[in-house]
Amino acid sequence: MIAAIRVRGRTGIKKDIADTLDMLKLTRINHAVLIEENPSYQGMLQKAKDYITWGEIDSETVAKIISKRGKLAGNIKVTEDYLKENTDYSSVEELSKAVVDSGAKLEDSGIKPVFRLHPPRKGYEDIKKTFVESGSLGYRGDKIGDLIKKMI
């Protein structure tokens, strides 16, 4: 499972890259989505690499995102009671393990696919440089969890 976060805004963006970001459901800054690893998504991530950052996410971080920032239809927070009544999962941790390991979809549980995060504490490093160049853009591997924890 890959987490992708939009870092830069929409000013001066080419139409095809804007369309790619829309397909990824990353329409605003600090929005995050969870996507599965497959070649078509990898191509979309590469196309939008100058506006987003992404990496592999673990089930512990997914559980934190769902419990703190997860929303249902009508902007209602996700609760343990909702999960017990309306899904096959009894807790947020169980749902997060299913999402990461077996590829279960959040939409099937009624959870919105986009997470609206806060800007990171202490800010982004540099929004015009890649992560390798000590910036914020592009692939960051397992370090995406550190950024997400700063944004929850």
PDB file of C-alpha atoms in Angstrom:
ATOM      1  CA  MET A   1       0.000   0.000   0.000  1.00  0.00           C
ATOM      2  CA  ILE A   2       1.285   3.431  -0.958  1.00  0.00           C
ATOM      3  CA  ALA A   3       0.397   6.747   0.679  1.00  0.00           C
ATOM      4  CA  ALA A   4       0.542   9.840  -1.559  1.00  0.00           C
ATOM      5  CA  ILE A   5       0.363  13.430  -0.280  1.00  0.00           C
ATOM      6  CA  ARG A   6      -0.024  16.592  -2.339  1.00  0.00           C
ATOM      7  CA  VAL A   7       2.665  19.126  -1.441  1.00  0.00           C
ATOM      8  CA  ARG A   8       2.294  21.923  -4.003  1.00  0.00           C
ATOM      9  CA  GLY A   9      -0.657  23.980  -5.181  1.00  0.00           C
ATOM     10  CA  ARG A  10      -2.303  24.354  -8.583  1.00  0.00           C
ATOM     11  CA  THR A  11      -0.765  27.568  -9.913  1.00  0.00           C
ATOM     12  CA  GLY A  12       0.990  27.168 -13.256  1.00  0.00           C
ATOM     13  CA  ILE A  13       0.294  23.450 -13.538  1.00  0.00           C
ATOM     14  CA  LYS A  14      -0.004  21.717 -16.931  1.00  0.00           C
ATOM     15  CA  LYS A  15      -3.409  20.308 -17.804  1.00  0.00           C
ATOM     16  CA  ASP A  16      -2.318  16.681 -18.132  1.00  0.00           C
ATOM     17  CA  ILE A  17      -0.611  16.748 -14.718  1.00  0.00           C
ATOM     18  CA  ALA A  18      -3.689  18.421 -13.202  1.00  0.00           C
ATOM     19  CA  ASP A  19      -5.838  15.638 -14.675  1.00  0.00           C
ATOM     20  CA  THR A  20      -3.512  13.017 -13.197  1.00  0.00           C
ATOM     21  CA  LEU A  21      -3.761  14.626  -9.758  1.00  0.00           C
ATOM     22  CA  ASP A  22      -7.563  14.673 -10.098  1.00  0.00           C
ATOM     23  CA  MET A  23      -7.555  10.966 -10.968  1.00  0.00           C
ATOM     24  CA  LEU A  24      -5.455  10.312  -7.856  1.00  0.00           C
ATOM     25  CA  LYS A  25      -8.043  12.374  -5.889  1.00  0.00           C
ATOM     26  CA  LEU A  26      -5.312  14.789  -4.777  1.00  0.00           C
ATOM     27  CA  THR A  27      -7.143  18.028  -5.469  1.00  0.00           C
ATOM     28  CA  ARG A  28      -5.736  20.220  -2.685  1.00  0.00           C
ATOM     29  CA  ILE A  29      -2.536  20.742  -0.724  1.00  0.00           C
ATOM     30  CA  ASN A  30      -2.058  18.410   2.292  1.00  0.00           C
ATOM     31  CA  HIS A  31      -4.597  15.867   1.018  1.00  0.00           C
ATOM     32  CA  ALA A  32      -3.493  12.245   1.314  1.00  0.00           C
ATOM     33  CA  VAL A  33      -4.740   9.074  -0.370  1.00  0.00           C
ATOM     34  CA  LEU A  34      -3.948   5.383  -0.008  1.00  0.00           C
ATOM     35  CA  ILE A  35      -3.426   3.584  -3.305  1.00  0.00           C
ATOM     36  CA  GLU A  36      -2.415   0.070  -4.224  1.00  0.00           C
ATOM     37  CA  GLU A  37       0.874  -0.749  -5.892  1.00  0.00           C
ATOM     38  CA  ASN A  38       0.424  -1.468  -9.587  1.00  0.00           C
ATOM     39  CA  PRO A  39       2.064  -0.198 -12.803  1.00  0.00           C
ATOM     40  CA  SER A  40      -0.705   2.231 -13.749  1.00  0.00           C
ATOM     41  CA  TYR A  41      -0.577   3.981 -10.368  1.00  0.00           C
ATOM     42  CA  GLN A  42       3.242   3.999 -10.516  1.00  0.00           C
ATOM     43  CA  GLY A  43       3.048   5.830 -13.844  1.00  0.00           C
ATOM     44  CA  MET A  44       0.600   8.364 -12.409  1.00  0.00           C
ATOM     45  CA  LEU A  45       2.883   8.978  -9.423  1.00  0.00           C
ATOM     46  CA  GLN A  46       5.869   9.509 -11.735  1.00  0.00           C
ATOM     47  CA  LYS A  47       3.899  11.958 -13.875  1.00  0.00           C
ATOM     48  CA  ALA A  48       2.877  14.051 -10.848  1.00  0.00           C
ATOM     49  CA  LYS A  49       6.212  13.726  -9.019  1.00  0.00           C
ATOM     50  CA  ASP A  50       6.817  17.497  -9.027  1.00  0.00           C
ATOM     51  CA  TYR A  51       3.664  18.109  -6.966  1.00  0.00           C
ATOM     52  CA  ILE A  52       3.379  15.118  -4.601  1.00  0.00           C
ATOM     53  CA  THR A  53       5.360  12.877  -2.288  1.00  0.00           C
ATOM     54  CA  TRP A  54       4.716   9.164  -1.744  1.00  0.00           C
ATOM     55  CA  GLY A  55       6.012   6.012  -0.102  1.00  0.00           C
ATOM     56  CA  GLU A  56       5.094   2.655   1.431  1.00  0.00           C
ATOM     57  CA  ILE A  57       2.953   2.921   4.558  1.00  0.00           C
ATOM     58  CA  ASP A  58       2.639   0.494   7.480  1.00  0.00           C
ATOM     59  CA  SER A  59      -0.567  -0.615   9.190  1.00  0.00           C
ATOM     60  CA  GLU A  60       0.183   1.318  12.407  1.00  0.00           C
ATOM     61  CA  THR A  61       0.277   4.636  10.524  1.00  0.00           C
ATOM     62  CA  VAL A  62      -2.857   3.709   8.546  1.00  0.00           C
ATOM     63  CA  ALA A  63      -4.655   3.043  11.839  1.00  0.00           C
ATOM     64  CA  LYS A  64      -3.606   6.486  13.133  1.00  0.00           C
ATOM     65  CA  ILE A  65      -4.800   8.218   9.961  1.00  0.00           C
ATOM     66  CA  ILE A  66      -8.169   6.435   9.983  1.00  0.00           C
ATOM     67  CA  SER A  67      -8.849   7.086  13.663  1.00  0.00           C
ATOM     68  CA  LYS A  68      -7.720  10.750  13.687  1.00  0.00           C
ATOM     69  CA  ARG A  69      -8.576  12.035  10.190  1.00  0.00           C
ATOM     70  CA  GLY A  70     -10.914   9.424   8.670  1.00  0.00           C
ATOM     71  CA  LYS A  71     -14.373  10.680   7.700  1.00  0.00           C
ATOM     72  CA  LEU A  72     -17.627   9.034   6.694  1.00  0.00           C
ATOM     73  CA  ALA A  73     -20.281  10.493   4.397  1.00  0.00           C
ATOM     74  CA  GLY A  74     -21.665  13.660   5.954  1.00  0.00           C
ATOM     75  CA  ASN A  75     -18.262  14.534   7.493  1.00  0.00           C
ATOM     76  CA  ILE A  76     -18.757  12.213  10.484  1.00  0.00           C
ATOM     77  CA  LYS A  77     -15.681  10.810  12.260  1.00  0.00           C
ATOM     78  CA  VAL A  78     -14.932   7.089  12.039  1.00  0.00           C
ATOM     79  CA  THR A  79     -15.586   5.323  15.368  1.00  0.00           C
ATOM     80  CA  GLU A  80     -15.069   1.786  16.654  1.00  0.00           C
ATOM     81  CA  ASP A  81     -18.858   1.439  17.087  1.00  0.00           C
ATOM     82  CA  TYR A  82     -19.445   2.288  13.416  1.00  0.00           C
ATOM     83  CA  LEU A  83     -16.879  -0.303  12.319  1.00  0.00           C
ATOM     84  CA  LYS A  84     -18.417  -3.023  14.526  1.00  0.00           C
ATOM     85  CA  GLU A  85     -21.946  -2.371  13.255  1.00  0.00           C
ATOM     86  CA  ASN A  86     -21.358  -1.716   9.540  1.00  0.00           C
ATOM     87  CA  THR A  87     -18.225  -3.671   8.561  1.00  0.00           C
ATOM     88  CA  ASP A  88     -16.575  -7.053   9.033  1.00  0.00           C
ATOM     89  CA  TYR A  89     -13.876  -5.442  11.201  1.00  0.00           C
ATOM     90  CA  SER A  90     -14.149  -4.902  14.940  1.00  0.00           C
ATOM     91  CA  SER A  91     -11.452  -2.227  15.328  1.00  0.00           C
ATOM     92  CA  VAL A  92      -9.486   0.385  13.402  1.00  0.00           C
ATOM     93  CA  GLU A  93      -6.303  -1.699  13.790  1.00  0.00           C
ATOM     94  CA  GLU A  94      -7.991  -4.723  12.215  1.00  0.00           C
ATOM     95  CA  LEU A  95      -9.233  -2.603   9.299  1.00  0.00           C
ATOM     96  CA  SER A  96      -5.790  -1.039   8.783  1.00  0.00           C
ATOM     97  CA  LYS A  97      -4.101  -4.466   8.677  1.00  0.00           C
ATOM     98  CA  ALA A  98      -6.650  -5.623   6.087  1.00  0.00           C
ATOM     99  CA  VAL A  99      -6.065  -2.485   3.991  1.00  0.00           C
ATOM    100  CA  VAL A 100      -2.268  -2.847   4.045  1.00  0.00           C
ATOM    101  CA  ASP A 101      -1.957  -6.645   3.779  1.00  0.00           C
ATOM    102  CA  SER A 102      -4.880  -7.891   1.707  1.00  0.00           C
ATOM    103  CA  GLY A 103      -5.705  -4.712  -0.223  1.00  0.00           C
ATOM    104  CA  ALA A 104      -9.179  -4.120   1.274  1.00  0.00           C
ATOM    105  CA  LYS A 105     -10.669  -0.815   0.132  1.00  0.00           C
ATOM    106  CA  LEU A 106     -11.662   1.987   2.506  1.00  0.00           C
ATOM    107  CA  GLU A 107     -14.625   2.874   0.289  1.00  0.00           C
ATOM    108  CA  ASP A 108     -16.153  -0.563   0.969  1.00  0.00           C
ATOM    109  CA  SER A 109     -16.225   0.343   4.681  1.00  0.00           C
ATOM    110  CA  GLY A 110     -17.884   3.687   3.947  1.00  0.00           C
ATOM    111  CA  ILE A 111     -14.747   5.725   4.715  1.00  0.00           C
ATOM    112  CA  LYS A 112     -13.868   8.568   2.344  1.00  0.00           C
ATOM    113  CA  PRO A 113     -10.718   7.805   0.299  1.00  0.00           C
ATOM    114  CA  VAL A 114      -9.135  11.254   0.835  1.00  0.00           C
ATOM    115  CA  PHE A 115      -7.684  12.314   4.174  1.00  0.00           C
ATOM    116  CA  ARG A 116      -7.446  16.044   4.849  1.00  0.00           C
ATOM    117  CA  LEU A 117      -4.255  16.526   6.861  1.00  0.00           C
ATOM    118  CA  HIS A 118      -2.764  19.522   8.638  1.00  0.00           C
ATOM    119  CA  PRO A 119       0.405  21.130   7.269  1.00  0.00           C
ATOM    120  CA  PRO A 120       3.412  19.370   8.817  1.00  0.00           C
ATOM    121  CA  ARG A 121       4.779  20.697  12.097  1.00  0.00           C
ATOM    122  CA  LYS A 122       7.955  22.723  11.384  1.00  0.00           C
ATOM    123  CA  GLY A 123       6.829  22.891   7.730  1.00  0.00           C
ATOM    124  CA  TYR A 124       7.976  21.141   4.568  1.00  0.00           C
ATOM    125  CA  GLU A 125      11.712  21.038   3.866  1.00  0.00           C
ATOM    126  CA  ASP A 126      11.636  22.524   0.361  1.00  0.00           C
ATOM    127  CA  ILE A 127       8.674  22.170  -1.992  1.00  0.00           C
ATOM    128  CA  LYS A 128      10.739  22.570  -5.171  1.00  0.00           C
ATOM    129  CA  LYS A 129      13.376  19.889  -4.479  1.00  0.00           C
ATOM    130  CA  THR A 130      13.126  16.123  -4.368  1.00  0.00           C
ATOM    131  CA  PHE A 131      13.400  14.147  -1.148  1.00  0.00           C
ATOM    132  CA  VAL A 132      16.852  12.917  -2.196  1.00  0.00           C
ATOM    133  CA  GLU A 133      18.011  16.550  -2.529  1.00  0.00           C
ATOM    134  CA  SER A 134      16.721  17.216   1.043  1.00  0.00           C
ATOM    135  CA  GLY A 135      13.392  18.553  -0.235  1.00  0.00           C
ATOM    136  CA  SER A 136       9.825  17.273   0.075  1.00  0.00           C
ATOM    137  CA  LEU A 137       8.852  15.997  -3.378  1.00  0.00           C
ATOM    138  CA  GLY A 138       8.955  12.539  -4.921  1.00  0.00           C
ATOM    139  CA  TYR A 139       9.472   9.046  -3.568  1.00  0.00           C
ATOM    140  CA  ARG A 140      10.485   8.762   0.090  1.00  0.00           C
ATOM    141  CA  GLY A 141       9.991   5.074   0.849  1.00  0.00           C
ATOM    142  CA  ASP A 142       9.259   4.191   4.474  1.00  0.00           C
ATOM    143  CA  LYS A 143       9.929   7.773   5.597  1.00  0.00           C
ATOM    144  CA  ILE A 144       6.404   8.766   4.490  1.00  0.00           C
ATOM    145  CA  GLY A 145       5.211   7.577   7.916  1.00  0.00           C
ATOM    146  CA  ASP A 146       7.337  10.246   9.633  1.00  0.00           C
ATOM    147  CA  LEU A 147       5.792  12.982   7.480  1.00  0.00           C
ATOM    148  CA  ILE A 148       2.268  11.714   8.094  1.00  0.00           C
ATOM    149  CA  LYS A 149       2.829  11.658  11.865  1.00  0.00           C
ATOM    150  CA  LYS A 150       3.896  15.313  11.641  1.00  0.00           C
ATOM    151  CA  MET A 151       0.681  16.111   9.745  1.00  0.00           C
ATOM    152  CA  ILE A 152      -1.967  14.273  11.822  1.00  0.00           C
TER     153      ILE A 152
END
